[in-house]
mmCIF file of C-alpha atoms and ligand atoms in Angstrom:
data_model
loop_
_atom_site.group_PDB
_atom_site.id
_atom_site.type_symbol
_atom_site.label_atom_id
_atom_site.label_comp_id
_atom_site.label_asym_id
_atom_site.label_seq_id
_atom_site.Cartn_x
_atom_site.Cartn_y
_atom_site.Cartn_z
ATOM 1 C CA MET T 79 2.449 98.114 -1.855
ATOM 2 C CA GLN T 80 3.536 98.147 1.777
ATOM 3 C CA ASP T 81 0.997 100.839 2.700
ATOM 4 C CA ILE T 82 -1.753 98.756 1.076
ATOM 5 C CA ILE T 83 -0.847 95.717 3.178
ATOM 6 C CA GLU T 84 -0.568 97.823 6.313
ATOM 7 C CA GLY T 85 -4.017 99.206 5.514
ATOM 8 C CA PHE T 86 -5.405 95.686 5.420
ATOM 9 C CA ILE T 87 -3.744 94.906 8.726
ATOM 10 C CA ARG T 88 -5.421 97.977 10.254
ATOM 11 C CA PHE T 89 -8.749 96.866 8.778
ATOM 12 C CA GLN T 90 -8.420 93.389 10.251
ATOM 13 C CA ARG T 91 -7.273 94.688 13.640
ATOM 14 C CA ASP T 92 -9.344 97.868 14.112
ATOM 15 C CA VAL T 93 -12.251 98.018 11.669
ATOM 16 C CA TYR T 94 -13.460 94.452 11.252
ATOM 17 C CA PRO T 95 -14.013 93.841 14.990
ATOM 18 C CA GLN T 96 -16.478 96.754 15.036
ATOM 19 C CA GLN T 97 -18.408 95.333 12.081
ATOM 20 C CA ILE T 98 -18.479 91.639 12.912
ATOM 21 C CA ALA T 99 -22.265 91.524 12.930
ATOM 22 C CA LEU T 100 -22.458 93.192 9.512
ATOM 23 C CA PHE T 101 -19.949 90.818 7.945
ATOM 24 C CA LYS T 102 -21.627 87.809 9.555
ATOM 25 C CA ARG T 103 -24.967 88.897 8.098
ATOM 26 C CA LEU T 104 -23.345 89.442 4.691
ATOM 27 C CA SER T 105 -21.394 86.176 4.727
ATOM 28 C CA THR T 106 -24.072 84.169 2.953
ATOM 29 C CA ALA T 107 -26.098 86.728 0.987
ATOM 30 C CA GLN T 108 -26.048 90.181 -0.518
ATOM 31 C CA SER T 109 -28.921 92.467 -1.370
ATOM 32 C CA PRO T 110 -27.463 95.705 -2.748
ATOM 33 C CA SER T 111 -29.994 98.384 -3.616
ATOM 34 C CA THR T 112 -27.929 100.086 -6.290
ATOM 35 C CA LEU T 113 -25.694 99.319 -9.234
ATOM 36 C CA PHE T 114 -23.011 102.019 -9.269
ATOM 37 C CA VAL T 115 -21.065 102.419 -12.525
ATOM 38 C CA THR T 116 -18.077 104.723 -12.382
ATOM 39 C CA CYS T 117 -14.554 105.317 -13.665
ATOM 40 C CA SER T 118 -11.554 103.333 -12.447
ATOM 41 C CA ASP T 119 -9.947 106.635 -11.477
ATOM 42 C CA SER T 120 -8.314 106.339 -8.049
ATOM 43 C CA ARG T 121 -9.870 109.609 -6.882
ATOM 44 C CA VAL T 122 -13.454 108.439 -7.253
ATOM 45 C CA VAL T 123 -14.458 106.159 -4.389
ATOM 46 C CA PRO T 124 -18.148 105.170 -4.564
ATOM 47 C CA GLU T 125 -18.442 103.925 -0.983
ATOM 48 C CA LEU T 126 -16.821 107.075 0.372
ATOM 49 C CA LEU T 127 -18.930 109.434 -1.745
ATOM 50 C CA THR T 128 -22.182 107.723 -0.785
ATOM 51 C CA GLN T 129 -21.124 106.673 2.703
ATOM 52 C CA ALA T 130 -22.276 103.188 1.792
ATOM 53 C CA GLU T 131 -21.549 100.168 3.951
ATOM 54 C CA PRO T 132 -20.400 96.824 2.555
ATOM 55 C CA GLY T 133 -23.362 95.142 0.895
ATOM 56 C CA ALA T 134 -25.048 98.353 -0.282
ATOM 57 C CA LEU T 135 -23.442 99.035 -3.672
ATOM 58 C CA PHE T 136 -22.869 96.666 -6.568
ATOM 59 C CA VAL T 137 -20.026 98.361 -8.424
ATOM 60 C CA ILE T 138 -18.742 98.338 -11.994
ATOM 61 C CA ARG T 139 -15.609 100.361 -12.650
ATOM 62 C CA ASN T 140 -13.705 100.845 -15.871
ATOM 63 C CA ALA T 141 -11.903 103.555 -17.825
ATOM 64 C CA GLY T 142 -14.491 106.223 -18.618
ATOM 65 C CA ASN T 143 -17.471 104.655 -16.771
ATOM 66 C CA ILE T 144 -18.574 103.045 -20.015
ATOM 67 C CA VAL T 145 -21.395 100.563 -20.559
ATOM 68 C CA PRO T 146 -21.215 99.047 -24.044
ATOM 69 C CA SER T 147 -24.571 98.716 -25.751
ATOM 70 C CA TYR T 148 -26.058 95.240 -25.568
ATOM 71 C CA GLY T 149 -25.017 93.077 -28.507
ATOM 72 C CA PRO T 150 -24.639 89.531 -29.762
ATOM 73 C CA GLU T 151 -21.385 89.022 -27.868
ATOM 74 C CA PRO T 152 -21.942 90.537 -24.430
ATOM 75 C CA GLY T 153 -18.813 91.119 -22.357
ATOM 76 C CA GLY T 154 -18.045 91.498 -18.691
ATOM 77 C CA VAL T 155 -19.886 94.772 -18.197
ATOM 78 C CA SER T 156 -23.035 93.369 -19.817
ATOM 79 C CA ALA T 157 -22.876 90.233 -17.689
ATOM 80 C CA THR T 158 -22.467 92.284 -14.530
ATOM 81 C CA VAL T 159 -25.376 94.586 -15.396
ATOM 82 C CA GLU T 160 -27.552 91.570 -16.118
ATOM 83 C CA TYR T 161 -26.646 89.905 -12.830
ATOM 84 C CA ALA T 162 -27.222 93.092 -10.828
ATOM 85 C CA VAL T 163 -30.651 93.747 -12.325
ATOM 86 C CA ALA T 164 -32.052 90.281 -13.076
ATOM 87 C CA VAL T 165 -30.629 88.351 -10.114
ATOM 88 C CA LEU T 166 -29.891 90.857 -7.352
ATOM 89 C CA GLY T 167 -32.842 93.054 -8.244
ATOM 90 C CA VAL T 168 -31.174 96.420 -7.781
ATOM 91 C CA ARG T 169 -33.720 99.225 -7.888
ATOM 92 C CA ASP T 170 -31.414 102.020 -9.015
ATOM 93 C CA ILE T 171 -28.484 102.390 -11.383
ATOM 94 C CA VAL T 172 -26.067 105.306 -11.074
ATOM 95 C CA ILE T 173 -23.634 106.138 -13.878
ATOM 96 C CA CYS T 174 -21.089 108.517 -12.395
ATOM 97 C CA GLY T 175 -18.510 110.465 -14.395
ATOM 98 C CA HIS T 176 -15.987 112.824 -12.842
ATOM 99 C CA SER T 177 -13.897 115.945 -13.389
ATOM 100 C CA ASP T 178 -10.387 115.642 -14.853
ATOM 101 C CA CYS T 179 -11.208 112.224 -16.346
ATOM 102 C CA GLY T 180 -8.227 110.894 -18.285
ATOM 103 C CA ALA T 181 -10.361 108.830 -20.656
ATOM 104 C CA MET T 182 -12.596 111.777 -21.523
ATOM 105 C CA THR T 183 -9.553 114.058 -21.840
ATOM 106 C CA ALA T 184 -8.077 111.680 -24.440
ATOM 107 C CA ILE T 185 -11.316 111.986 -26.407
ATOM 108 C CA THR T 186 -11.632 115.770 -26.273
ATOM 109 C CA ARG T 187 -7.965 116.246 -27.194
ATOM 110 C CA CYS T 188 -8.176 113.594 -29.916
ATOM 111 C CA THR T 189 -5.061 112.070 -28.363
ATOM 112 C CA ASN T 190 -3.264 109.609 -30.619
ATOM 113 C CA LEU T 191 -3.999 106.219 -29.030
ATOM 114 C CA GLU T 192 -2.242 104.060 -31.632
ATOM 115 C CA HIS T 193 0.044 102.712 -28.932
ATOM 116 C CA LEU T 194 -2.969 101.923 -26.705
ATOM 117 C CA PRO T 195 -5.174 99.847 -29.014
ATOM 118 C CA ALA T 196 -7.301 98.429 -26.199
ATOM 119 C CA VAL T 197 -8.032 101.892 -24.806
ATOM 120 C CA ALA T 198 -8.769 103.249 -28.289
ATOM 121 C CA GLY T 199 -11.234 100.440 -28.962
ATOM 122 C CA TRP T 200 -12.891 100.789 -25.576
ATOM 123 C CA LEU T 201 -13.441 104.536 -25.956
ATOM 124 C CA ARG T 202 -15.324 103.939 -29.211
ATOM 125 C CA HIS T 203 -18.276 103.190 -26.938
ATOM 126 C CA ALA T 204 -18.315 106.935 -26.245
ATOM 127 C CA ASP T 205 -18.447 107.934 -29.926
ATOM 128 C CA ALA T 206 -21.969 109.375 -29.700
ATOM 129 C CA ALA T 207 -20.893 111.691 -26.882
ATOM 130 C CA LYS T 208 -17.694 112.565 -28.751
ATOM 131 C CA ALA T 209 -19.678 113.560 -31.833
ATOM 132 C CA ILE T 210 -21.928 115.847 -29.801
ATOM 133 C CA ASN T 211 -18.920 117.369 -28.039
ATOM 134 C CA GLN T 212 -17.088 118.054 -31.290
ATOM 135 C CA SER T 213 -20.150 119.691 -32.815
ATOM 136 C CA ARG T 214 -20.135 122.431 -30.170
ATOM 137 C CA THR T 215 -17.855 125.297 -29.174
ATOM 138 C CA TYR T 216 -16.634 125.922 -25.630
ATOM 139 C CA ASP T 217 -14.900 128.814 -23.879
ATOM 140 C CA SER T 218 -12.065 126.705 -22.489
ATOM 141 C CA ASP T 219 -10.545 123.235 -22.494
ATOM 142 C CA ARG T 220 -11.950 122.742 -19.008
ATOM 143 C CA ALA T 221 -15.469 123.594 -20.162
ATOM 144 C CA ARG T 222 -15.132 121.207 -23.118
ATOM 145 C CA LEU T 223 -13.914 118.408 -20.856
ATOM 146 C CA ASP T 224 -16.655 118.915 -18.262
ATOM 147 C CA ALA T 225 -19.231 118.885 -21.056
ATOM 148 C CA MET T 226 -17.695 115.710 -22.486
ATOM 149 C CA VAL T 227 -17.921 113.954 -19.126
ATOM 150 C CA LYS T 228 -21.608 114.868 -18.905
ATOM 151 C CA GLN T 229 -22.304 113.957 -22.532
ATOM 152 C CA ASN T 230 -20.628 110.610 -21.895
ATOM 153 C CA VAL T 231 -22.809 109.965 -18.843
ATOM 154 C CA VAL T 232 -25.870 110.657 -21.006
ATOM 155 C CA ALA T 233 -24.523 108.367 -23.762
ATOM 156 C CA GLN T 234 -23.853 105.531 -21.314
ATOM 157 C CA LEU T 235 -27.345 105.920 -19.858
ATOM 158 C CA SER T 236 -28.612 105.382 -23.426
ATOM 159 C CA ASN T 237 -26.324 102.396 -23.887
ATOM 160 C CA ILE T 238 -27.396 100.689 -20.672
ATOM 161 C CA ARG T 239 -31.048 100.975 -21.704
ATOM 162 C CA THR T 240 -30.311 98.613 -24.620
ATOM 163 C CA HIS T 241 -29.673 95.837 -22.102
ATOM 164 C CA PRO T 242 -32.778 93.630 -21.912
ATOM 165 C CA SER T 243 -32.806 93.406 -18.112
ATOM 166 C CA VAL T 244 -32.626 97.209 -17.838
ATOM 167 C CA ALA T 245 -35.263 97.715 -20.528
ATOM 168 C CA VAL T 246 -37.630 95.434 -18.607
ATOM 169 C CA GLY T 247 -36.937 97.241 -15.335
ATOM 170 C CA ILE T 248 -37.669 100.637 -16.857
ATOM 171 C CA ALA T 249 -40.772 99.419 -18.683
ATOM 172 C CA ASN T 250 -42.149 97.915 -15.474
ATOM 173 C CA LYS T 251 -41.063 100.898 -13.356
ATOM 174 C CA THR T 252 -38.960 98.751 -11.039
ATOM 175 C CA LEU T 253 -35.714 100.464 -12.007
ATOM 176 C CA GLN T 254 -34.601 104.092 -11.986
ATOM 177 C CA LEU T 255 -31.487 105.449 -13.698
ATOM 178 C CA HIS T 256 -29.310 108.293 -12.430
ATOM 179 C CA GLY T 257 -26.539 110.238 -14.186
ATOM 180 C CA TRP T 258 -23.995 111.893 -11.895
ATOM 181 C CA PHE T 259 -20.934 114.115 -12.296
ATOM 182 C CA PHE T 260 -18.457 114.204 -9.404
ATOM 183 C CA ASP T 261 -16.194 117.248 -9.064
ATOM 184 C CA ILE T 262 -12.998 116.129 -7.371
ATOM 185 C CA GLU T 263 -11.844 119.561 -6.200
ATOM 186 C CA SER T 264 -15.072 120.697 -4.540
ATOM 187 C CA GLY T 265 -16.394 117.268 -3.577
ATOM 188 C CA GLY T 266 -19.654 118.314 -5.216
ATOM 189 C CA MET T 267 -22.016 116.088 -7.173
ATOM 190 C CA LEU T 268 -24.223 117.123 -10.079
ATOM 191 C CA ALA T 269 -27.154 114.969 -11.140
ATOM 192 C CA LEU T 270 -28.860 114.770 -14.511
ATOM 193 C CA ASP T 271 -32.452 115.956 -14.592
ATOM 194 C CA GLY T 272 -33.904 113.673 -17.250
ATOM 195 C CA ARG T 273 -36.791 116.073 -17.901
ATOM 196 C CA THR T 274 -34.544 118.990 -18.938
ATOM 197 C CA GLY T 275 -31.198 117.354 -19.739
ATOM 198 C CA GLU T 276 -29.514 119.682 -17.223
ATOM 199 C CA PHE T 277 -27.042 118.652 -14.556
ATOM 200 C CA LEU T 278 -27.997 120.210 -11.204
ATOM 201 C CA PRO T 279 -26.407 120.072 -7.715
ATOM 202 C CA LEU T 280 -27.560 116.866 -6.062
ATOM 203 C CA LEU T 281 -27.420 118.607 -2.694
ATOM 204 C CA GLU T 282 -30.211 120.998 -3.730
ATOM 205 C CA HIS T 283 -32.084 118.530 -5.932
ATOM 206 C CA PRO T 284 -31.910 115.158 -4.203
ATOM 207 C CA GLU T 285 -35.121 114.016 -5.891
ATOM 208 C CA ILE T 286 -34.042 114.289 -9.527
ATOM 209 C CA TYR T 287 -33.235 111.311 -11.702
ATOM 210 C CA ALA T 288 -32.363 110.636 -15.324
ATOM 211 C CA VAL T 289 -34.826 107.925 -16.403
HETATM 212 ZN ZN1 ZN M 499 -12.079 108.847 -15.360
#
C-alpha cells in the first residue's frame, strides 16, 4: 500500500500543479465523450491506452468486461450505462476485452467455480459467447482463449443494445458502439468490424466500428 500512497503524494506534488486549470474546469462539470467498458484486470488501463485526460472517459470495469442484458431488476452496470448515455450524452461506447483474461480463461477451461459463487453467477452473462466457443475447435488453448475474449466482446455488445438508452442512441444514430481486444504483450489493439465480424488492427483501421 505504501507505494500507492507515495504515488498519490507524487501526484499532488508534481502532477496536479501542472493540471490545475484542467481540474478547475472539471470541478463542477464533466462531459466525457466515451463510455469505456473493460475488465478489472490490473494490466488494462483505459486512460493509458487511449492517452485520455481526466474528464474524457466514463469507465465501467468489472471481471470480464460484462454488461448484463437489461432486465426488470437493473444493477450497477445498467445504472451506469443509463447515466452515461441518457444524462452525460456519451457519443461512443467501447467494450474492451484483453489477452490472458482470467475470467475468460475460467470459462474456456470450465474451471470449477463452486467456491466462487458470485464469480460463477456473474460469468453466466457470457453464456452466449461460451456456447459459441465450445461449439468450435481451436489449434491451441491460447487460440481458444483469444477467440473467447472476442466472442465475449461481441456478446456484451449484444447485451448492451438491450438497454433502452443505448437502443434509442443507436436508433437515432447518436451513439456508436466499438468492440476492442487489447493484447497485453504487444500493446496492440484489435477492433471489431461490425460489417464482417472480424477483429482488425485498430492502427491500420481506425475508422471501423461495431454498431
Ligand atoms: Zn480480464
